[in-house]
Amino acid sequence: MKTTDKYKHDWQEQLAKCIRCGTCRSVCPVFAVTGNENSTARGKVRLIEAVTEGDLELTHEMQQRISQCLMCKACVTGCPSSVKTDWLFLDARKALAEENSVPFMKKLAFTSLTYRWLFEKALGAGTLLQRLVLKDSPDGRGMVSRIPLPAAGLNARRIIPPLATKPLRSNPLVLKPRGPRRARVAFFTGCMLNYVYPDAGKAIVDILVHNGIEVTLPIDQYCCGTPAFTSGDFPVGRYLAERNIEALSKQPLDAIITGCPSCGLALKHEYGHIIDDPRLKEKWTEIATKVHDITQFLVEIGHREDFHEVKLKLTYHDPCHLVRGMGVSQEPRQMLKAIPGIDFVEMAHADECCGAGGTFSLSYYDISRQINDKKLDAAQDTNAQVLVTGCSVCRMHIDDGLSRRQGTIKVRHTAEILAAAYRIPGKEVIS
Ligand code: SF4
Ligand code: SF4
């Protein structure tokens, strides 16, 4: 059976709903830069429709066009016909990967995620050896490649954070609450908070403990799988999803906490679309109801209000997968504004994509930089000292942009500001 014939039936309902109104053009960050109709949701819907009608094939060129999308969901929330463009594009990527396979370097990277022991050893070696290929950036924001490495998405100017010398999950894996236990949660760390920003991950653990929550960090958790399945590699994405469902259903839990919106979106919604096994799907249904972003959870249970003064002017960037994926936007603002001394200034278009888009910025760095420039202009217009966000990939991309324009704004995870306000030892107020 042709790959198209396998999926045609599933796609037709969504394709038929599109009324070609073009509303999605006005919200698409990629279209705003490229001006190319193929970048819009409408353009991609039309391409997929042409495939189902037999006018186009699932070619490499089609794979490229469908991949030129941040998966930011702006077109989903803005669509008057409720076309589920996110599911449609995800399925199209899956079909295209089945037909053409995933690019070799990506396939290699995704497959390595399924061998966690080996992956962790490789990252351990990478931590030791990273200085051979990377050097400190002049402004101290991160590291920059000594030579261009296009296969890894690195040019000689791109700033990336170093791998942590000690991953978050090398710390104790069960943490008792401060005071009487109010709940018992698992913290799904994801890769970025574990291997790149463990201080932000530790801040999440600390503020949970401070709020009377017992925290476990399941040792057998894997990457959430988002980079794999959003690139169409469903076999790897499914394998990782299944391992995580097993890992999170081993013990009784009141909630599963995430500090990475893409992990949260995967665990809460996308796994339902990826898993086939009915037994695991049933387990996932229970898990999905428990998944909460850190600030969402703290606001829901009623967080402690013993905040100390933090004299900072802040602005906040909404990660796409947090605001449109998990529906969380007020909770981080509410908590940050409750800290005495915080001068909170909204930036213009705070919920617009920063241009990172997971692996998008690796493949389309120039477009992602141009999208990011608008975010940086808006942030700098506020004169804030710190830009706060709940996503490590946004943080990395914004830091890179700020470094390129020698900006002075610091970028921090929401949890780090909260930990500083709770005066948790080791969590200095950002100066
Ligand atoms: S907004 Fe929705 S209905 Fe209108 S063109 Fe875009 S996808 Fe189609
Ligand atoms: S998800 Fe975002 S980048 Fe992709 S088509 Fe929709 S609005 Fe454009």
GROMACS .gro file of C-alpha atoms and ligand atoms in nm:
model
  447
    1MET     CA    1   0.000   0.000   0.000
    2LYS     CA    2   0.129   0.350  -0.084
    3THR     CA    3   0.217   0.561   0.224
    4THR     CA    4  -0.032   0.828   0.112
    5ASP     CA    5  -0.315   0.573   0.097
    6LYS     CA    6  -0.245   0.475   0.459
    7TYR     CA    7  -0.305   0.828   0.586
    8LYS     CA    8  -0.538   0.983   0.330
    9HIS     CA    9  -0.854   0.888   0.514
   10ASP     CA   10  -0.731   1.034   0.850
   11TRP     CA   11  -0.631   1.363   0.688
   12GLN     CA   12  -0.943   1.425   0.484
   13GLU     CA   13  -1.163   1.548   0.771
   14GLN     CA   14  -0.915   1.823   0.865
   15LEU     CA   15  -0.837   1.911   0.503
   16ALA     CA   16  -1.208   1.954   0.429
   17LYS     CA   17  -1.248   2.198   0.719
   18CYS     CA   18  -1.002   2.452   0.576
   19ILE     CA   19  -1.199   2.734   0.411
   20ARG     CA   20  -0.884   2.898   0.268
   21CYS     CA   21  -0.958   3.218   0.461
   22GLY     CA   22  -0.589   3.297   0.517
   23THR     CA   23  -0.631   3.400   0.882
   24CYS     CA   24  -0.329   3.179   0.956
   25ARG     CA   25  -0.111   3.400   0.734
   26SER     CA   26  -0.144   3.688   0.976
   27VAL     CA   27  -0.018   3.487   1.276
   28CYS     CA   28   0.253   3.271   1.119
   29PRO     CA   29   0.602   3.385   1.232
   30VAL     CA   30   0.772   3.196   0.949
   31PHE     CA   31   0.551   3.355   0.685
   32ALA     CA   32   0.622   3.699   0.836
   33VAL     CA   33   0.988   3.643   0.749
   34THR     CA   34   0.973   3.441   0.425
   35GLY     CA   35   0.657   3.591   0.271
   36ASN     CA   36   0.614   3.248   0.110
   37GLU     CA   37   0.262   3.100   0.105
   38ASN     CA   38   0.411   2.752   0.153
   39SER     CA   39   0.525   2.867   0.499
   40THR     CA   40   0.170   2.926   0.614
   41ALA     CA   41  -0.069   2.666   0.750
   42ARG     CA   42  -0.296   2.727   0.452
   43GLY     CA   43  -0.010   2.660   0.211
   44LYS     CA   44   0.085   2.337   0.387
   45VAL     CA   45  -0.278   2.225   0.405
   46ARG     CA   46  -0.300   2.277   0.030
   47LEU     CA   47   0.022   2.079  -0.028
   48ILE     CA   48  -0.105   1.787   0.181
   49GLU     CA   49  -0.437   1.799  -0.001
   50ALA     CA   50  -0.256   1.782  -0.336
   51VAL     CA   51  -0.077   1.471  -0.209
   52THR     CA   52  -0.406   1.303  -0.116
   53GLU     CA   53  -0.546   1.391  -0.459
   54GLY     CA   54  -0.246   1.232  -0.630
   55ASP     CA   55  -0.123   1.562  -0.779
   56LEU     CA   56   0.196   1.566  -0.567
   57GLU     CA   57   0.416   1.295  -0.417
   58LEU     CA   58   0.573   1.261  -0.072
   59THR     CA   59   0.910   1.379  -0.200
   60HIS     CA   60   1.219   1.517  -0.025
   61GLU     CA   61   1.117   1.864  -0.141
   62MET     CA   62   0.777   1.819   0.020
   63GLN     CA   63   0.952   1.700   0.338
   64GLN     CA   64   1.150   2.024   0.346
   65ARG     CA   65   0.844   2.240   0.293
   66ILE     CA   66   0.644   2.067   0.566
   67SER     CA   67   0.943   2.090   0.802
   68GLN     CA   68   0.960   2.468   0.759
   69CYS     CA   69   0.726   2.520   1.054
   70LEU     CA   70   0.794   2.601   1.418
   71MET     CA   71   0.501   2.391   1.542
   72CYS     CA   72   0.416   2.704   1.741
   73LYS     CA   73   0.039   2.641   1.723
   74ALA     CA   74  -0.041   3.007   1.646
   75CYS     CA   75  -0.234   2.887   1.340
   76VAL     CA   76  -0.426   2.634   1.549
   77THR     CA   77  -0.557   2.885   1.801
   78GLY     CA   78  -0.623   3.145   1.531
   79CYS     CA   79  -0.811   2.920   1.288
   80PRO     CA   80  -1.184   3.005   1.260
   81SER     CA   81  -1.258   2.656   1.125
   82SER     CA   82  -1.071   2.476   1.403
   83VAL     CA   83  -0.844   2.291   1.161
   84LYS     CA   84  -0.608   2.082   1.370
   85THR     CA   85  -0.305   2.188   1.170
   86ASP     CA   86  -0.069   2.068   1.445
   87TRP     CA   87  -0.192   1.706   1.418
   88LEU     CA   88  -0.205   1.730   1.040
   89PHE     CA   89   0.155   1.851   1.013
   90LEU     CA   90   0.275   1.593   1.265
   91ASP     CA   91   0.109   1.314   1.066
   92ALA     CA   92   0.243   1.451   0.738
   93ARG     CA   93   0.594   1.452   0.883
   94LYS     CA   94   0.544   1.092   0.992
   95ALA     CA   95   0.431   0.988   0.643
   96LEU     CA   96   0.718   1.180   0.481
   97ALA     CA   97   0.971   1.013   0.712
   98GLU     CA   98   0.827   0.672   0.626
   99GLU     CA   99   0.861   0.750   0.257
  100ASN     CA  100   1.200   0.926   0.256
  101SER     CA  101   1.345   0.838   0.599
  102VAL     CA  102   1.472   1.095   0.850
  103PRO     CA  103   1.799   1.278   0.759
  104PHE     CA  104   2.094   1.061   0.862
  105MET     CA  105   2.240   1.283   1.137
  106LYS     CA  106   1.899   1.332   1.295
  107LYS     CA  107   1.826   0.959   1.282
  108LEU     CA  108   2.159   0.889   1.450
  109ALA     CA  109   2.089   1.143   1.724
  110PHE     CA  110   1.733   1.019   1.784
  111THR     CA  111   1.836   0.654   1.790
  112SER     CA  112   2.104   0.732   2.049
  113LEU     CA  113   1.824   0.856   2.279
  114THR     CA  114   1.686   0.502   2.296
  115TYR     CA  115   2.012   0.373   2.447
  116ARG     CA  116   1.999   0.583   2.762
  117TRP     CA  117   2.307   0.431   2.925
  118LEU     CA  118   2.514   0.492   2.612
  119PHE     CA  119   2.361   0.836   2.561
  120GLU     CA  120   2.454   0.938   2.915
  121LYS     CA  121   2.809   0.804   2.872
  122ALA     CA  122   2.841   0.996   2.544
  123LEU     CA  123   2.719   1.315   2.711
  124GLY     CA  124   2.960   1.255   3.000
  125ALA     CA  125   3.245   1.232   2.749
  126GLY     CA  126   3.102   1.537   2.569
  127THR     CA  127   3.116   1.735   2.894
  128LEU     CA  128   3.485   1.655   2.929
  129LEU     CA  129   3.571   1.710   2.564
  130GLN     CA  130   3.345   2.004   2.477
  131ARG     CA  131   3.628   2.254   2.515
  132LEU     CA  132   3.809   2.093   2.222
  133VAL     CA  133   3.540   2.218   1.983
  134LEU     CA  134   3.384   2.499   2.186
  135LYS     CA  135   3.528   2.804   2.358
  136ASP     CA  136   3.376   3.056   2.598
  137SER     CA  137   3.186   3.337   2.430
  138PRO     CA  138   3.342   3.680   2.499
  139ASP     CA  139   3.036   3.797   2.698
  140GLY     CA  140   3.023   3.482   2.914
  141ARG     CA  141   2.669   3.391   2.804
  142GLY     CA  142   2.776   3.049   2.680
  143MET     CA  143   3.010   2.883   2.437
  144VAL     CA  144   3.078   2.924   2.071
  145SER     CA  145   3.211   2.670   1.821
  146ARG     CA  146   3.581   2.704   1.730
  147ILE     CA  147   3.495   2.589   1.375
  148PRO     CA  148   3.161   2.587   1.187
  149LEU     CA  149   2.978   2.255   1.242
  150PRO     CA  150   2.676   2.279   1.013
  151ALA     CA  151   2.575   1.914   1.071
  152ALA     CA  152   2.524   2.001   1.439
  153GLY     CA  153   2.348   2.329   1.354
  154LEU     CA  154   2.644   2.532   1.478
  155ASN     CA  155   2.810   2.819   1.299
  156ALA     CA  156   3.109   3.006   1.435
  157ARG     CA  157   2.887   3.272   1.602
  158ARG     CA  158   2.608   3.073   1.758
  159ILE     CA  159   2.612   3.080   2.137
  160ILE     CA  160   2.510   2.761   2.313
  161PRO     CA  161   2.517   2.675   2.681
  162PRO     CA  162   2.780   2.423   2.793
  163LEU     CA  163   2.685   2.073   2.903
  164ALA     CA  164   2.662   2.060   3.281
  165THR     CA  165   2.947   1.893   3.463
  166LYS     CA  166   2.692   1.725   3.692
  167PRO     CA  167   2.347   1.640   3.551
  168LEU     CA  168   2.049   1.715   3.772
  169ARG     CA  169   1.961   1.348   3.814
  170SER     CA  170   2.302   1.275   3.969
  171ASN     CA  171   2.167   1.447   4.284
  172PRO     CA  172   1.948   1.258   4.536
  173LEU     CA  173   1.644   1.117   4.358
  174VAL     CA  174   1.390   1.142   4.642
  175LEU     CA  175   1.356   1.468   4.835
  176LYS     CA  176   1.153   1.496   5.151
  177PRO     CA  177   0.922   1.795   5.187
  178ARG     CA  178   0.978   2.085   5.418
  179GLY     CA  179   0.716   2.041   5.692
  180PRO     CA  180   0.412   1.812   5.663
  181ARG     CA  181   0.377   1.640   5.325
  182ARG     CA  182   0.104   1.795   5.111
  183ALA     CA  183   0.160   1.583   4.799
  184ARG     CA  184   0.399   1.341   4.635
  185VAL     CA  185   0.509   1.419   4.281
  186ALA     CA  186   0.748   1.296   4.015
  187PHE     CA  187   0.959   1.555   3.839
  188PHE     CA  188   1.000   1.473   3.471
  189THR     CA  189   1.320   1.666   3.412
  190GLY     CA  190   1.353   1.635   3.034
  191CYS     CA  191   1.698   1.659   2.873
  192MET     CA  192   1.762   2.034   2.888
  193LEU     CA  193   1.702   2.072   3.262
  194ASN     CA  194   1.898   1.754   3.332
  195TYR     CA  195   2.204   1.801   3.114
  196VAL     CA  196   2.223   2.173   3.031
  197TYR     CA  197   2.044   2.385   3.293
  198PRO     CA  198   2.055   2.170   3.611
  199ASP     CA  199   2.044   2.488   3.828
  200ALA     CA  200   1.700   2.567   3.690
  201GLY     CA  201   1.597   2.203   3.743
  202LYS     CA  202   1.726   2.218   4.101
  203ALA     CA  203   1.527   2.538   4.155
  204ILE     CA  204   1.210   2.347   4.055
  205VAL     CA  205   1.288   2.072   4.306
  206ASP     CA  206   1.369   2.327   4.577
  207ILE     CA  207   1.050   2.530   4.541
  208LEU     CA  208   0.843   2.212   4.546
  209VAL     CA  209   1.015   2.092   4.864
  210HIS     CA  210   0.974   2.441   5.017
  211ASN     CA  211   0.601   2.411   4.947
  212GLY     CA  212   0.568   2.081   5.134
  213ILE     CA  213   0.592   1.850   4.833
  214GLU     CA  214   0.784   1.523   4.829
  215VAL     CA  215   0.968   1.500   4.499
  216THR     CA  216   1.101   1.195   4.317
  217LEU     CA  217   1.311   1.208   4.002
  218PRO     CA  218   1.246   0.872   3.831
  219ILE     CA  219   1.586   0.738   3.732
  220ASP     CA  220   1.443   0.539   3.439
  221GLN     CA  221   1.296   0.840   3.254
  222TYR     CA  222   1.410   0.897   2.895
  223CYS     CA  223   1.398   1.198   2.662
  224CYS     CA  224   1.030   1.286   2.611
  225GLY     CA  225   1.071   1.206   2.240
  226THR     CA  226   0.955   1.544   2.105
  227PRO     CA  227   1.260   1.604   1.880
  228ALA     CA  228   1.211   1.258   1.726
  229PHE     CA  229   0.837   1.247   1.662
  230THR     CA  230   0.812   1.611   1.552
  231SER     CA  231   1.074   1.522   1.290
  232GLY     CA  232   0.853   1.234   1.177
  233ASP     CA  233   1.053   0.962   1.353
  234PHE     CA  234   0.753   0.797   1.519
  235PRO     CA  235   0.925   0.462   1.589
  236VAL     CA  236   1.182   0.635   1.814
  237GLY     CA  237   0.923   0.878   1.954
  238ARG     CA  238   0.691   0.588   2.038
  239TYR     CA  239   0.970   0.386   2.201
  240LEU     CA  240   1.063   0.680   2.426
  241ALA     CA  241   0.699   0.756   2.507
  242GLU     CA  242   0.639   0.395   2.609
  243ARG     CA  243   0.947   0.387   2.837
  244ASN     CA  244   0.837   0.711   3.004
  245ILE     CA  245   0.484   0.585   3.061
  246GLU     CA  246   0.627   0.274   3.227
  247ALA     CA  247   0.864   0.487   3.437
  248LEU     CA  248   0.588   0.721   3.554
  249SER     CA  249   0.335   0.454   3.640
  250LYS     CA  250   0.552   0.256   3.884
  251GLN     CA  251   0.452   0.441   4.200
  252PRO     CA  252   0.148   0.626   4.334
  253LEU     CA  253   0.177   0.996   4.249
  254ASP     CA  254  -0.041   1.300   4.303
  255ALA     CA  255   0.112   1.487   4.009
  256ILE     CA  256   0.383   1.480   3.745
  257ILE     CA  257   0.570   1.808   3.724
  258THR     CA  258   0.743   1.946   3.418
  259GLY     CA  259   0.961   2.254   3.376
  260CYS     CA  260   0.992   2.211   3.001
  261PRO     CA  261   0.674   2.290   2.803
  262SER     CA  262   0.756   2.050   2.518
  263CYS     CA  263   0.796   1.763   2.765
  264GLY     CA  264   0.469   1.869   2.929
  265LEU     CA  265   0.285   1.886   2.598
  266ALA     CA  266   0.420   1.546   2.495
  267LEU     CA  267   0.325   1.377   2.822
  268LYS     CA  268  -0.014   1.546   2.849
  269HIS     CA  269  -0.139   1.544   2.490
  270GLU     CA  270   0.092   1.415   2.218
  271TYR     CA  271   0.160   1.068   2.360
  272GLY     CA  272  -0.209   0.991   2.302
  273HIS     CA  273  -0.146   1.041   1.931
  274ILE     CA  274   0.175   0.839   1.921
  275ILE     CA  275   0.112   0.526   2.126
  276ASP     CA  276  -0.066   0.228   1.971
  277ASP     CA  277  -0.045  -0.032   2.251
  278PRO     CA  278  -0.390  -0.029   2.427
  279ARG     CA  279  -0.239  -0.130   2.763
  280LEU     CA  280   0.004   0.163   2.759
  281LYS     CA  281  -0.262   0.397   2.625
  282GLU     CA  282  -0.475   0.320   2.928
  283LYS     CA  283  -0.181   0.392   3.159
  284TRP     CA  284  -0.109   0.712   2.967
  285THR     CA  285  -0.470   0.834   3.011
  286GLU     CA  286  -0.417   0.832   3.388
  287ILE     CA  287  -0.073   0.992   3.364
  288ALA     CA  288  -0.193   1.271   3.134
  289THR     CA  289  -0.440   1.404   3.393
  290LYS     CA  290  -0.156   1.443   3.644
  291VAL     CA  291   0.087   1.639   3.423
  292HIS     CA  292   0.135   1.999   3.537
  293ASP     CA  293   0.379   2.274   3.460
  294ILE     CA  294   0.557   2.381   3.780
  295THR     CA  295   0.380   2.718   3.823
  296GLN     CA  296   0.043   2.571   3.727
  297PHE     CA  297   0.083   2.309   4.002
  298LEU     CA  298   0.193   2.557   4.268
  299VAL     CA  299  -0.093   2.795   4.193
  300GLU     CA  300  -0.344   2.507   4.196
  301ILE     CA  301  -0.234   2.370   4.534
  302GLY     CA  302  -0.192   2.719   4.685
  303HIS     CA  303   0.176   2.806   4.713
  304ARG     CA  304   0.352   2.952   5.017
  305GLU     CA  305   0.369   3.329   5.013
  306ASP     CA  306   0.679   3.379   5.226
  307PHE     CA  307   0.856   3.559   4.944
  308HIS     CA  308   1.144   3.792   5.032
  309GLU     CA  309   1.204   4.112   4.845
  310VAL     CA  310   1.370   4.079   4.504
  311LYS     CA  311   1.445   4.416   4.347
  312LEU     CA  312   1.434   4.339   3.977
  313LYS     CA  313   1.263   4.469   3.668
  314LEU     CA  314   1.132   4.162   3.482
  315THR     CA  315   0.958   4.080   3.161
  316TYR     CA  316   0.814   3.742   3.064
  317HIS     CA  317   0.819   3.544   2.740
  318ASP     CA  318   0.543   3.283   2.688
  319PRO     CA  319   0.686   2.961   2.538
  320CYS     CA  320   0.452   2.838   2.260
  321HIS     CA  321   0.411   2.492   2.408
  322LEU     CA  322   0.331   2.638   2.749
  323VAL     CA  323   0.079   2.903   2.646
  324ARG     CA  324  -0.090   2.728   2.352
  325GLY     CA  325   0.015   2.369   2.424
  326MET     CA  326  -0.059   2.349   2.798
  327GLY     CA  327  -0.278   2.658   2.838
  328VAL     CA  328  -0.049   2.815   3.101
  329SER     CA  329   0.012   3.189   3.090
  330GLN     CA  330  -0.138   3.356   3.397
  331GLU     CA  331   0.019   3.126   3.659
  332PRO     CA  332   0.384   3.231   3.609
  333ARG     CA  333   0.283   3.596   3.591
  334GLN     CA  334   0.071   3.566   3.906
  335MET     CA  335   0.359   3.412   4.103
  336LEU     CA  336   0.624   3.654   3.976
  337LYS     CA  337   0.403   3.956   4.048
  338ALA     CA  338   0.345   3.832   4.404
  339ILE     CA  339   0.716   3.877   4.488
  340PRO     CA  340   0.778   4.205   4.671
  341GLY     CA  341   1.014   4.437   4.484
  342ILE     CA  342   0.949   4.285   4.141
  343ASP     CA  343   0.870   4.543   3.875
  344PHE     CA  344   0.689   4.331   3.613
  345VAL     CA  345   0.666   4.485   3.267
  346GLU     CA  346   0.478   4.308   2.988
  347MET     CA  347   0.663   4.304   2.660
  348ALA     CA  348   0.470   4.349   2.337
  349HIS     CA  349   0.356   4.021   2.177
  350ALA     CA  350   0.484   3.816   2.472
  351ASP     CA  351   0.306   3.504   2.345
  352GLU     CA  352   0.461   3.512   1.998
  353CYS     CA  353   0.719   3.248   1.913
  354CYS     CA  354   1.085   3.333   1.981
  355GLY     CA  355   1.192   3.144   1.668
  356ALA     CA  356   1.358   2.848   1.838
  357GLY     CA  357   1.098   2.582   1.751
  358GLY     CA  358   1.294   2.287   1.891
  359THR     CA  359   1.506   2.151   1.607
  360PHE     CA  360   1.374   2.422   1.367
  361SER     CA  361   1.657   2.662   1.457
  362LEU     CA  362   1.914   2.392   1.374
  363SER     CA  363   1.779   2.357   1.020
  364TYR     CA  364   1.664   2.715   0.953
  365TYR     CA  365   1.893   2.927   1.165
  366ASP     CA  366   1.863   3.244   0.955
  367ILE     CA  367   1.482   3.243   0.964
  368SER     CA  368   1.479   3.162   1.335
  369ARG     CA  369   1.720   3.451   1.404
  370GLN     CA  370   1.499   3.698   1.217
  371ILE     CA  371   1.195   3.584   1.417
  372ASN     CA  372   1.402   3.610   1.734
  373ASP     CA  373   1.503   3.968   1.653
  374LYS     CA  374   1.141   4.080   1.696
  375LYS     CA  375   1.128   3.912   2.037
  376LEU     CA  376   1.452   4.080   2.143
  377ASP     CA  377   1.331   4.424   2.025
  378ALA     CA  378   1.015   4.380   2.233
  379ALA     CA  379   1.213   4.263   2.536
  380GLN     CA  380   1.467   4.546   2.515
  381ASP     CA  381   1.187   4.803   2.478
  382THR     CA  382   1.076   4.715   2.833
  383ASN     CA  383   1.419   4.803   2.980
  384ALA     CA  384   1.387   4.491   3.195
  385GLN     CA  385   1.697   4.351   3.366
  386VAL     CA  386   1.581   3.991   3.335
  387LEU     CA  387   1.371   3.808   3.078
  388VAL     CA  388   1.192   3.519   3.247
  389THR     CA  389   1.060   3.217   3.062
  390GLY     CA  390   0.955   2.862   3.138
  391CYS     CA  391   1.141   2.692   2.851
  392SER     CA  392   1.511   2.610   2.825
  393VAL     CA  393   1.511   2.602   2.444
  394CYS     CA  394   1.360   2.954   2.431
  395ARG     CA  395   1.618   3.058   2.689
  396MET     CA  396   1.905   2.924   2.482
  397HIS     CA  397   1.781   3.090   2.162
  398ILE     CA  398   1.710   3.426   2.328
  399ASP     CA  399   2.050   3.420   2.500
  400ASP     CA  400   2.214   3.359   2.162
  401GLY     CA  401   2.028   3.656   2.013
  402LEU     CA  402   2.112   3.885   2.302
  403SER     CA  403   2.477   3.789   2.277
  404ARG     CA  404   2.484   3.875   1.906
  405ARG     CA  405   2.351   4.225   1.975
  406GLN     CA  406   2.549   4.266   2.300
  407GLY     CA  407   2.229   4.299   2.500
  408THR     CA  408   2.247   4.325   2.877
  409ILE     CA  409   1.923   4.145   2.967
  410LYS     CA  410   1.977   3.821   3.157
  411VAL     CA  411   1.756   3.520   3.082
  412ARG     CA  412   1.629   3.294   3.360
  413HIS     CA  413   1.379   3.015   3.417
  414THR     CA  414   1.071   3.119   3.617
  415ALA     CA  415   1.164   2.871   3.891
  416GLU     CA  416   1.501   3.040   3.948
  417ILE     CA  417   1.333   3.371   4.031
  418LEU     CA  418   1.089   3.196   4.264
  419ALA     CA  419   1.370   3.006   4.438
  420ALA     CA  420   1.559   3.332   4.488
  421ALA     CA  421   1.246   3.493   4.634
  422TYR     CA  422   1.200   3.202   4.876
  423ARG     CA  423   1.565   3.266   4.979
  424ILE     CA  424   1.655   2.903   4.924
  425PRO     CA  425   2.025   2.871   5.010
  426GLY     CA  426   2.239   2.876   4.697
  427LYS     CA  427   1.974   3.067   4.501
  428GLU     CA  428   2.123   3.413   4.494
  429VAL     CA  429   1.913   3.700   4.372
  430ILE     CA  430   2.015   3.775   4.013
  431SER     CA  431   2.222   4.091   4.012
  432SF4     S1  432  -0.700   2.988   0.925
  432SF4    FE1  433  -0.767   2.773   0.918
  432SF4     S2  434  -0.935   2.769   0.769
  432SF4    FE2  435  -0.828   2.963   0.737
  432SF4     S3  436  -0.677   2.914   0.574
  432SF4    FE3  437  -0.571   2.882   0.771
  432SF4     S4  438  -0.598   2.663   0.818
  432SF4    FE4  439  -0.748   2.716   0.657
  433SF4     S1  440   0.262   2.618   1.355
  433SF4    FE1  441   0.342   2.830   1.358
  433SF4     S2  442   0.510   2.831   1.209
  433SF4    FE2  443   0.385   2.646   1.167
  433SF4     S3  444   0.237   2.708   1.008
  433SF4    FE3  445   0.138   2.736   1.208
  433SF4     S4  446   0.177   2.952   1.263
  433SF4    FE4  447   0.323   2.896   1.099
   0.00000   0.00000   0.00000
